[in-house]
Coordinates of C-alpha atoms in Angstrom, one line a residue:
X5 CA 154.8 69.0 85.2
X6 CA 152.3 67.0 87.4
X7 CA 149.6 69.0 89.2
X8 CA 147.7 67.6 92.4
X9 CA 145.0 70.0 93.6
X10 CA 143.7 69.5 96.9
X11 CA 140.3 71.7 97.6
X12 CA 138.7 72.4 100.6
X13 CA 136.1 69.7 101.5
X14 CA 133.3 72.0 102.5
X15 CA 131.8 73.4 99.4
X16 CA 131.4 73.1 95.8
X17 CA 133.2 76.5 96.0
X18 CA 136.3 75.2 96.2
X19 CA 135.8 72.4 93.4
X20 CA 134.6 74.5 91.0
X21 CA 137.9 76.9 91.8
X22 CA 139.8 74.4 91.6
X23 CA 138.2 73.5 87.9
X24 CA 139.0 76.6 86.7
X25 CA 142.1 76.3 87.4
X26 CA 142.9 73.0 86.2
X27 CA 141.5 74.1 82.6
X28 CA 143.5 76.7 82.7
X29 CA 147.0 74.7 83.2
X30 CA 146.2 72.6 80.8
X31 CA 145.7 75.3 78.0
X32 CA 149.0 77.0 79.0
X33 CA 151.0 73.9 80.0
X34 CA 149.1 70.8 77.5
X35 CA 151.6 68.5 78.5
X36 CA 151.1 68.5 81.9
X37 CA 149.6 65.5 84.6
X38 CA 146.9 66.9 86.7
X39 CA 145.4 65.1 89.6
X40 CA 142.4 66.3 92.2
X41 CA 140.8 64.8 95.1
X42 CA 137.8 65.4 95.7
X43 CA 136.0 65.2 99.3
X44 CA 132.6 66.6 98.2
X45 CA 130.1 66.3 95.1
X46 CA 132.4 64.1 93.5
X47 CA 129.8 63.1 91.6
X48 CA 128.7 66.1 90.1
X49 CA 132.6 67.0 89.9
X50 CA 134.2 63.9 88.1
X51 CA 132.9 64.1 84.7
X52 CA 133.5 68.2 84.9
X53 CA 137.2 67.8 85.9
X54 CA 137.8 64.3 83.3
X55 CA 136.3 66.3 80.8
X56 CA 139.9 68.5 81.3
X57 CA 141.8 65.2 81.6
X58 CA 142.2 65.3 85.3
X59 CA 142.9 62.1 87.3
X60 CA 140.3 62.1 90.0
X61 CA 140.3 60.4 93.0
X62 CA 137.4 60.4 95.5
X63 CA 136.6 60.5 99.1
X64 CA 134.8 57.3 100.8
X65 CA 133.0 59.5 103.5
X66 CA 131.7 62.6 101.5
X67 CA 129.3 64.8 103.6
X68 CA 127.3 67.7 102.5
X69 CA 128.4 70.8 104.6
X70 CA 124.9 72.4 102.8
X71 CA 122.4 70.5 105.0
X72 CA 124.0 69.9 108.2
X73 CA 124.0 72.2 111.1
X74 CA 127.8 72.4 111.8
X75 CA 128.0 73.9 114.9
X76 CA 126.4 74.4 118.7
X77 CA 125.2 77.7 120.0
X78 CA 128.3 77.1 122.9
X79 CA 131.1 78.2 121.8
X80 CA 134.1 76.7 123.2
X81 CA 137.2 74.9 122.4
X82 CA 135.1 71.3 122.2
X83 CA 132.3 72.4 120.1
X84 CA 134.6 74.9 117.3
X85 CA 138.2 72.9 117.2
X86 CA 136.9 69.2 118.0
X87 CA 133.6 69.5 116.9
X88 CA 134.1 71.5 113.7
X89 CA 137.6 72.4 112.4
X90 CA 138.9 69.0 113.0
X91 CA 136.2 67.6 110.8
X92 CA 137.0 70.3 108.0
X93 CA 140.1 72.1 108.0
X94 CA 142.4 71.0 110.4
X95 CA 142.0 67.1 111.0
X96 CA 144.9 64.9 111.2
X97 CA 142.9 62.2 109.4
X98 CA 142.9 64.5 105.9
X99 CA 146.4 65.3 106.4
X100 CA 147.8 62.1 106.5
X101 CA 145.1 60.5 103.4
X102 CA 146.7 63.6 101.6
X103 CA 150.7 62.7 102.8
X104 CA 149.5 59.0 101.3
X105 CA 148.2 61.0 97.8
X106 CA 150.9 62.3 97.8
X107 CA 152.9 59.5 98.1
X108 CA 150.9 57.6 95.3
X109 CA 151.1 60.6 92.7
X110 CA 154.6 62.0 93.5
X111 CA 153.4 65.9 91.7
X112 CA 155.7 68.2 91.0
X113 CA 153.4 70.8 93.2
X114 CA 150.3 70.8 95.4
X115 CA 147.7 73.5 95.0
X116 CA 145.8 74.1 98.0
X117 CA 142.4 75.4 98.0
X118 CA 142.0 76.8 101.6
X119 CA 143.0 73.2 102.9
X120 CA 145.2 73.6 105.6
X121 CA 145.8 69.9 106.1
X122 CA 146.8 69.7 102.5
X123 CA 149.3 72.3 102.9
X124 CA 150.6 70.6 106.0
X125 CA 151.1 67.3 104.0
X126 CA 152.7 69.2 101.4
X127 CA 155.3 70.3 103.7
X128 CA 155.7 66.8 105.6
X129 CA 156.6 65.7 102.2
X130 CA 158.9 67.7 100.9
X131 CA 156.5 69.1 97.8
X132 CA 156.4 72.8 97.2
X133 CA 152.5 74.0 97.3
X134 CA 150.3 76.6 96.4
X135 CA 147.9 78.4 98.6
X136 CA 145.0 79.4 97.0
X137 CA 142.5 81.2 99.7
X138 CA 139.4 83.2 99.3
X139 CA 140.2 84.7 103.5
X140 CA 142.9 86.4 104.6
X141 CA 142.4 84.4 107.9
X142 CA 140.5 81.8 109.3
X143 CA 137.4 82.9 109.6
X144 CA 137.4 83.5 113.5
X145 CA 140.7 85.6 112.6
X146 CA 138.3 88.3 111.8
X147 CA 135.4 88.2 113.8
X148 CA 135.4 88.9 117.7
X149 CA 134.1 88.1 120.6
X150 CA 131.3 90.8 120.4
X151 CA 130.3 89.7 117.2
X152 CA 130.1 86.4 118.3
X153 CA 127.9 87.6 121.2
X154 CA 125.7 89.5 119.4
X155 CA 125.0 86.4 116.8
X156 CA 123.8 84.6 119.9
X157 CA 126.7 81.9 120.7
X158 CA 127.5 81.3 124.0
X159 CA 131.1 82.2 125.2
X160 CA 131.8 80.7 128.7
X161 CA 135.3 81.5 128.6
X162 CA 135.5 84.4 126.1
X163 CA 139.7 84.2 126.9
X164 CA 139.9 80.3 125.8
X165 CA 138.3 81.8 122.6
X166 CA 141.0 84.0 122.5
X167 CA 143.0 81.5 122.8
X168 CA 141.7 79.5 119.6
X169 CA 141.9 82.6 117.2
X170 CA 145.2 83.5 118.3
X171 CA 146.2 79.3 117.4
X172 CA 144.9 79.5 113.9
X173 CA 146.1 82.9 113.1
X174 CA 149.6 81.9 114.0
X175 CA 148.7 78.7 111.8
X176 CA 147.7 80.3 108.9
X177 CA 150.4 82.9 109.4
X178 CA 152.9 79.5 109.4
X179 CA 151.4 77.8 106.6
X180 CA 150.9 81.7 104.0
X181 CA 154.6 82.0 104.9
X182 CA 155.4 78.7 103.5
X183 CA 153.9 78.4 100.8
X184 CA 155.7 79.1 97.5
X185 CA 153.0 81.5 96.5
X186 CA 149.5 82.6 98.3
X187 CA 146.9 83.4 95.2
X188 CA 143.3 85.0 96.3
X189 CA 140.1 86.4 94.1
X190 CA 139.9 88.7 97.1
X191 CA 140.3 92.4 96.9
X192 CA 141.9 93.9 100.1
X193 CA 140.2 96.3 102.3
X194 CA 142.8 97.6 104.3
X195 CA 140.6 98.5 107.6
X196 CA 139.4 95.0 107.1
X197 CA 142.5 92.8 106.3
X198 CA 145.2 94.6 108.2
X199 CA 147.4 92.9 110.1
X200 CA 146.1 89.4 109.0
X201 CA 148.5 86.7 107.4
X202 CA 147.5 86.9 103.7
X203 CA 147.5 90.5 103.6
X204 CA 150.9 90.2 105.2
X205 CA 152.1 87.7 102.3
X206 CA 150.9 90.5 99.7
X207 CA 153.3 93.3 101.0
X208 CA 156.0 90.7 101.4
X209 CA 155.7 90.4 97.4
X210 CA 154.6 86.4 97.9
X211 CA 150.7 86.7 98.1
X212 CA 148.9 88.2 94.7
X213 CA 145.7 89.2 94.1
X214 CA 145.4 87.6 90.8
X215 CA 141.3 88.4 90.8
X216 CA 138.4 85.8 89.7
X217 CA 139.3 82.3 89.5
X218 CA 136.3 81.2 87.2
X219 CA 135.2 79.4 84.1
X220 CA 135.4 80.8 80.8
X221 CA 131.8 80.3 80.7
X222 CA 131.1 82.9 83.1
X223 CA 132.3 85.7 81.0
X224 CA 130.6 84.1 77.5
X225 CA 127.5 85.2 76.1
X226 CA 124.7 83.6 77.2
X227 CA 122.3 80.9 75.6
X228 CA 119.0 82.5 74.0
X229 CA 116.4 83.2 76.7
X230 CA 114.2 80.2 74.7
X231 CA 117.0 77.6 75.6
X232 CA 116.8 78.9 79.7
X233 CA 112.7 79.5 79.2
X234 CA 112.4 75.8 77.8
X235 CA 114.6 74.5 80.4
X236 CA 113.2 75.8 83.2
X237 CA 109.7 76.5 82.2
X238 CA 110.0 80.4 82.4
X239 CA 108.0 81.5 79.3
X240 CA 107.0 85.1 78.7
X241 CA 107.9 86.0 82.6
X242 CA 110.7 87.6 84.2
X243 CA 112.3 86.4 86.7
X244 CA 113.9 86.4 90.0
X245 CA 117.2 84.3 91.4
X246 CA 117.3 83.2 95.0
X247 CA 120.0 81.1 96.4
X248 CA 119.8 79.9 100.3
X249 CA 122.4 77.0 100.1
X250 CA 125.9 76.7 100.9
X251 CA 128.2 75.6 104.3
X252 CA 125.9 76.6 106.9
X253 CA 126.1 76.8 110.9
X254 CA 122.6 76.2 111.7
X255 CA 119.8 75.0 109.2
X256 CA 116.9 76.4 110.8
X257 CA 118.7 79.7 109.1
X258 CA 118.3 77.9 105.8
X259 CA 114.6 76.5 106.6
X260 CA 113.7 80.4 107.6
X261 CA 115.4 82.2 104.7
X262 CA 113.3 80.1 102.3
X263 CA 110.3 80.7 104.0
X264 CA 111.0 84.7 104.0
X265 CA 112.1 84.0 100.2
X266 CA 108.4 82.7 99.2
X267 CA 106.6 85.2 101.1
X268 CA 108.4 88.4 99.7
X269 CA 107.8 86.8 96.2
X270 CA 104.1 86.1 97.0
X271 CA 103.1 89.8 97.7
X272 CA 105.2 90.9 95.2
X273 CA 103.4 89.3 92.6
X274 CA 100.2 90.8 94.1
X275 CA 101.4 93.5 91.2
X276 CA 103.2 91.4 89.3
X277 CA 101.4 88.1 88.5
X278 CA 103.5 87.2 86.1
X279 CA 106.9 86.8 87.7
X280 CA 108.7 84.1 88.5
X281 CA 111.2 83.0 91.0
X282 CA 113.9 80.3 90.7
X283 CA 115.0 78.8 94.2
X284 CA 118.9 76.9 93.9
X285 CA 118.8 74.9 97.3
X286 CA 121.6 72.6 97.1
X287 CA 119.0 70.7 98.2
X288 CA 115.9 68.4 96.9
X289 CA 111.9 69.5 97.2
X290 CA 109.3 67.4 97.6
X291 CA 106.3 70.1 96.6
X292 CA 105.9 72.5 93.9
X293 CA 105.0 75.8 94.3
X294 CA 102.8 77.8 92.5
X295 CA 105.2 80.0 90.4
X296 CA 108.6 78.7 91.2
X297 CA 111.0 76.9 90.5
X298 CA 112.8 74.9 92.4
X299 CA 116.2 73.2 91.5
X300 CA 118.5 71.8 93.3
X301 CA 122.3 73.2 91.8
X302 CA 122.6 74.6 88.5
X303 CA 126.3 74.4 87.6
X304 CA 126.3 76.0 84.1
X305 CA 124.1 78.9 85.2
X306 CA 125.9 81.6 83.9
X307 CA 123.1 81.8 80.9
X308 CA 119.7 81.2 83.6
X309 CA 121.8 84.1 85.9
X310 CA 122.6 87.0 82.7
X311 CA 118.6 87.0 81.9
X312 CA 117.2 87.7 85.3
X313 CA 115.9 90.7 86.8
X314 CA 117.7 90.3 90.2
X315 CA 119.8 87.2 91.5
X316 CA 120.0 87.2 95.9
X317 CA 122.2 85.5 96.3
X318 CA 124.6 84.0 99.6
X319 CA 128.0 85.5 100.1
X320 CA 130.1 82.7 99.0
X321 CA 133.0 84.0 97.7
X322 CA 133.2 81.9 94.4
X323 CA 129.6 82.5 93.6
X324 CA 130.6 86.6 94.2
X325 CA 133.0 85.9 92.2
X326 CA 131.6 84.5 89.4
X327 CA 128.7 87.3 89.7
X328 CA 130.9 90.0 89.5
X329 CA 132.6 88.6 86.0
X330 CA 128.8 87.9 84.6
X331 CA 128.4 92.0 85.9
X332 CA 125.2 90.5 87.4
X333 CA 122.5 92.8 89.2
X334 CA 122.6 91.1 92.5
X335 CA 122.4 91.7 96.5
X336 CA 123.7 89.7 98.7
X337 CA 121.6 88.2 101.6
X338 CA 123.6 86.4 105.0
X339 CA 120.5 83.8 106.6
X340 CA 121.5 84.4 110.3
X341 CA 124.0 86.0 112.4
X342 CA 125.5 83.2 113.9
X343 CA 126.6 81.7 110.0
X344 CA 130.0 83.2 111.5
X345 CA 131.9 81.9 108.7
X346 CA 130.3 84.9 106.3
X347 CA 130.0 88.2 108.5
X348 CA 133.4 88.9 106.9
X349 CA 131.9 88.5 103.3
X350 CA 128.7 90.5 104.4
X351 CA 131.3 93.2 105.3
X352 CA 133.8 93.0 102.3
X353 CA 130.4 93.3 100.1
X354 CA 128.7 96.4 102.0
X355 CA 132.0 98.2 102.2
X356 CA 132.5 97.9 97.7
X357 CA 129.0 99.0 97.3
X358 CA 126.4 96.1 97.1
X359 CA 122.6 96.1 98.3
X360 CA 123.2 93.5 101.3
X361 CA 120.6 92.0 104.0
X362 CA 121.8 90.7 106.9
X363 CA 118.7 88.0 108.5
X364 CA 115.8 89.7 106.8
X365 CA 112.3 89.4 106.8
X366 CA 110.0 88.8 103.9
X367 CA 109.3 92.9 103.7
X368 CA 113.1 93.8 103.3
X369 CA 113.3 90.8 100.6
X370 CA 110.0 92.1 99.4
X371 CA 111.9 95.8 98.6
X372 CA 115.1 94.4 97.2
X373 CA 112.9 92.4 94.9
X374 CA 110.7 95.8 94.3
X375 CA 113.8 98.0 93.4
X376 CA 115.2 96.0 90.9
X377 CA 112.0 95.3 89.1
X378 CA 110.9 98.8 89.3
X379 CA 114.4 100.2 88.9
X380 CA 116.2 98.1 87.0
X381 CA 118.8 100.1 85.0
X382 CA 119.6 101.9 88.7
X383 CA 119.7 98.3 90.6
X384 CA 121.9 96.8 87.8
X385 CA 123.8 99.8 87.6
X386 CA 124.9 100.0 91.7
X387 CA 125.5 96.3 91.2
X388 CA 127.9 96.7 88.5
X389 CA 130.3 99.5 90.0
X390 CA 130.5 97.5 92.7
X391 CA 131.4 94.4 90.7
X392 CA 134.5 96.1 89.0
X393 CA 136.3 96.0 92.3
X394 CA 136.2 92.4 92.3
X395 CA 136.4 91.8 88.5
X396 CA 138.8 94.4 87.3
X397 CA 140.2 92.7 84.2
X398 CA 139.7 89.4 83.1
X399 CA 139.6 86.3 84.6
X400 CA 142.2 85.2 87.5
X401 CA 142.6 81.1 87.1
X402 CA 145.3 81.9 83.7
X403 CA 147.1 84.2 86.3
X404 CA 146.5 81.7 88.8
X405 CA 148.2 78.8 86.3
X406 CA 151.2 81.1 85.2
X407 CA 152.4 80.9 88.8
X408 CA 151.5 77.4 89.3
X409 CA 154.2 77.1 86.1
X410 CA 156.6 79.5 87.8
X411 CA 156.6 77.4 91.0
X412 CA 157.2 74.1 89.3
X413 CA 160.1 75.8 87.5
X414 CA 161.6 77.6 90.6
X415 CA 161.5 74.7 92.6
X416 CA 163.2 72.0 89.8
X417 CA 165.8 74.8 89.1
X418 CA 166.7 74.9 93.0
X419 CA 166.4 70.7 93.3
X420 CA 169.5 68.7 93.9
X421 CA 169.5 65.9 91.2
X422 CA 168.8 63.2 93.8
X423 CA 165.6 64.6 95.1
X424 CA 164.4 65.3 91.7
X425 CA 165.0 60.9 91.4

């Protein structure tokens, strides 16, 4: 069997999905070729994903969707399709380098991680693929024109934006029916989902909610608090996670998050001196701060995460995720209303129970950080009960494999002996 996962280029979300995965087909099927590309952090990514025995092959033009504004506050067919999605999800550039892959490496299947252009390639050439997909639309699929209003965009011609989410819903709905099987970590909220392609693909019996897609690690105990306190310099203190990095629409919201971030944890150590915070910015800082720490990406940081206080963390959906399998007391904080791309999440979370802030200020950081050092039993507690909705059993990525195997073997049992030459 030969494996060619094709993530999303936006995140290290999609990577590190992807890596779960991989390790997971090669446990169940050993003998079996696996390939990625990657189009982001390859090299944080490459020695994670040979380590499996995955071929990896890179991207020339990486960019770092984590520090760049991605879009205008005019929202329009020029600024979201041209400017944006044919950039990320939808560009003809990515579909044909992924046709030529695919070409070179001839697999057996293509797993797509929310890349549309992937999946299209697949289909061009004849390969059966797997959708894996942490929405059950694009993004704008779900949000409206009011919410897009009250974020602050600009909608000149609120029916030509209309006209774009009614395009990519009947895309995605094309490419979810397609596909030999749709896998997502995401529960369903009916009231939410209804109506939308992958929920659609569930009731047809071809979509599954196969839960977290994550590393073994997450669910492992965790290194002795002397290992994370010598590593991160975090003797005799306790400690508080803040995360403010990810795709984002606008960095300004990234810029004013931190700053809200650093003045929450400053008055709250006007009663608690000895507290820490550590700051993961998918990003590099030129100053230290009295107090914190800052790092740039912590990828084994299921250990640092298990002997904190309180994590706040950003609404990715594979950091929620992993969270939820490390039964992690968190609350989950969106930067701005305009980052579009998570009001969705921001939803999903509120709805299953989680402490969540929408653009706060340092006072309502400053109360989340309060309750779960003052409360923490109660905090973790919420947190938890909420977390079993997304981690009901164990971990999603062996699911995920088994159907990856099923696929392969559907498809060669249904192959006529000259296209399997």
């Amino acid at each position: 069997m030969k494996v060619l996962h094709l993530p999303a280029e936006t995140g290290t979300g999609h990577n590190m999905r992807a890596l779960a995965v991989a390790a997971k087909v090669r446990t169940l099927f050993p003998g079996a070729e696996q390939h990625v590309y990657l189009g982001s952090k390859s090299a944080l990514f490459t020695p994670m994903f040979e380590e499996l025995g995955v071929h990896v092959h890179t991207a020339s033009d990486q960019q770092d969707h984590a520090n760049t504004s991605q879009l205008a506050r005019r929202f329009d067919w020029t600024s979201y399709v041209t400017g944006y999605l044919n950039r990320t999800f939808i560009s003809g550039d990515r579909m044909l380098a992924a046709v030529a892959l695919i070409g070179s490496v001839r697999p057996d299947v293509v797993v797509s991680d929310y890349n549309v252009a992937a999946c299209l390639a697949a289909e061009i050439c004849g390969v059966p693929y797997v959708l894996v997909t942490e929405r059950y639309d694009f993004t704008l699929g779900q949000i409206d024109n009011a919410t897009l209003l009250e974020a602050g965009f600009v909608l000149d011609d609120p029916d030509e934006v209309d006209a774009i989410r009614a395009s990519l819903t009947t895309l995605f709905g094309w490419v979810t029916r397609r596909a030999r099987a749709v896998l997502t970590d995401k529960p369903s909220v009916p009231e939410l989902d209804r109506g939308t392609p992958v929920f659609e693909a569930i009731a047809a019996g071809n979509g599954h909610v196969v839960g977290p897609m994550v590393r073994d690690e997450c669910a492992a105990d965790p290194a002795p608090r002397a290992s994370i306190d010598a590593r991160f310099g975090l003797h005799g203190t306790e400690y508080a996670i803040v995360g403010f990095g990810g795709t984002t629409m606008f960095t300004e919201n990234k810029e004013r998050l931190l700053a809200e971030y650093l003045t929450a944890f400053e008055k709250l150590r006007t009663d608690r001196p000895d507290a820490r915070l550590v700051v993961i910015g998918r990003q590099t800082f030129s100053e230290e701060i009295d107090g914190v720490v800052l790092v740039d990406y912590v990828s084994d940081w299921h250990s640092l995460v298990k002997h904190a206080k309180v994590i706040l963390s950003p609404p990715g959906w594979l950091s929620v995720t992993e969270l939820a399998v490390m039964d992690a007391p968190v609350a989950y904080v969106l930067s701005g209303r305009d980052e579009y791309h998570e009001r969705e999440a921001m939803a999903r979370l509120d709805h299953l129970g989680y402490t969540t802030a929408t653009e706060p200020d340092a006072d309502t950081l400053l109360a989340i950080l309060r309750d779960a050092f003052d409360e923490p039993e109660a905090f973790r507690g919420r947190a938890a009960r909420a977390s079993r909705a997304i981690a009901p059993t164990g971990n999603g990525a062996e699911a995920a494999a088994k159907l990856i195997g099923q696929v392969v073997a559907e498809a060669s049992a249904g192959r006529e002996p000259a296209e399997a030459a």
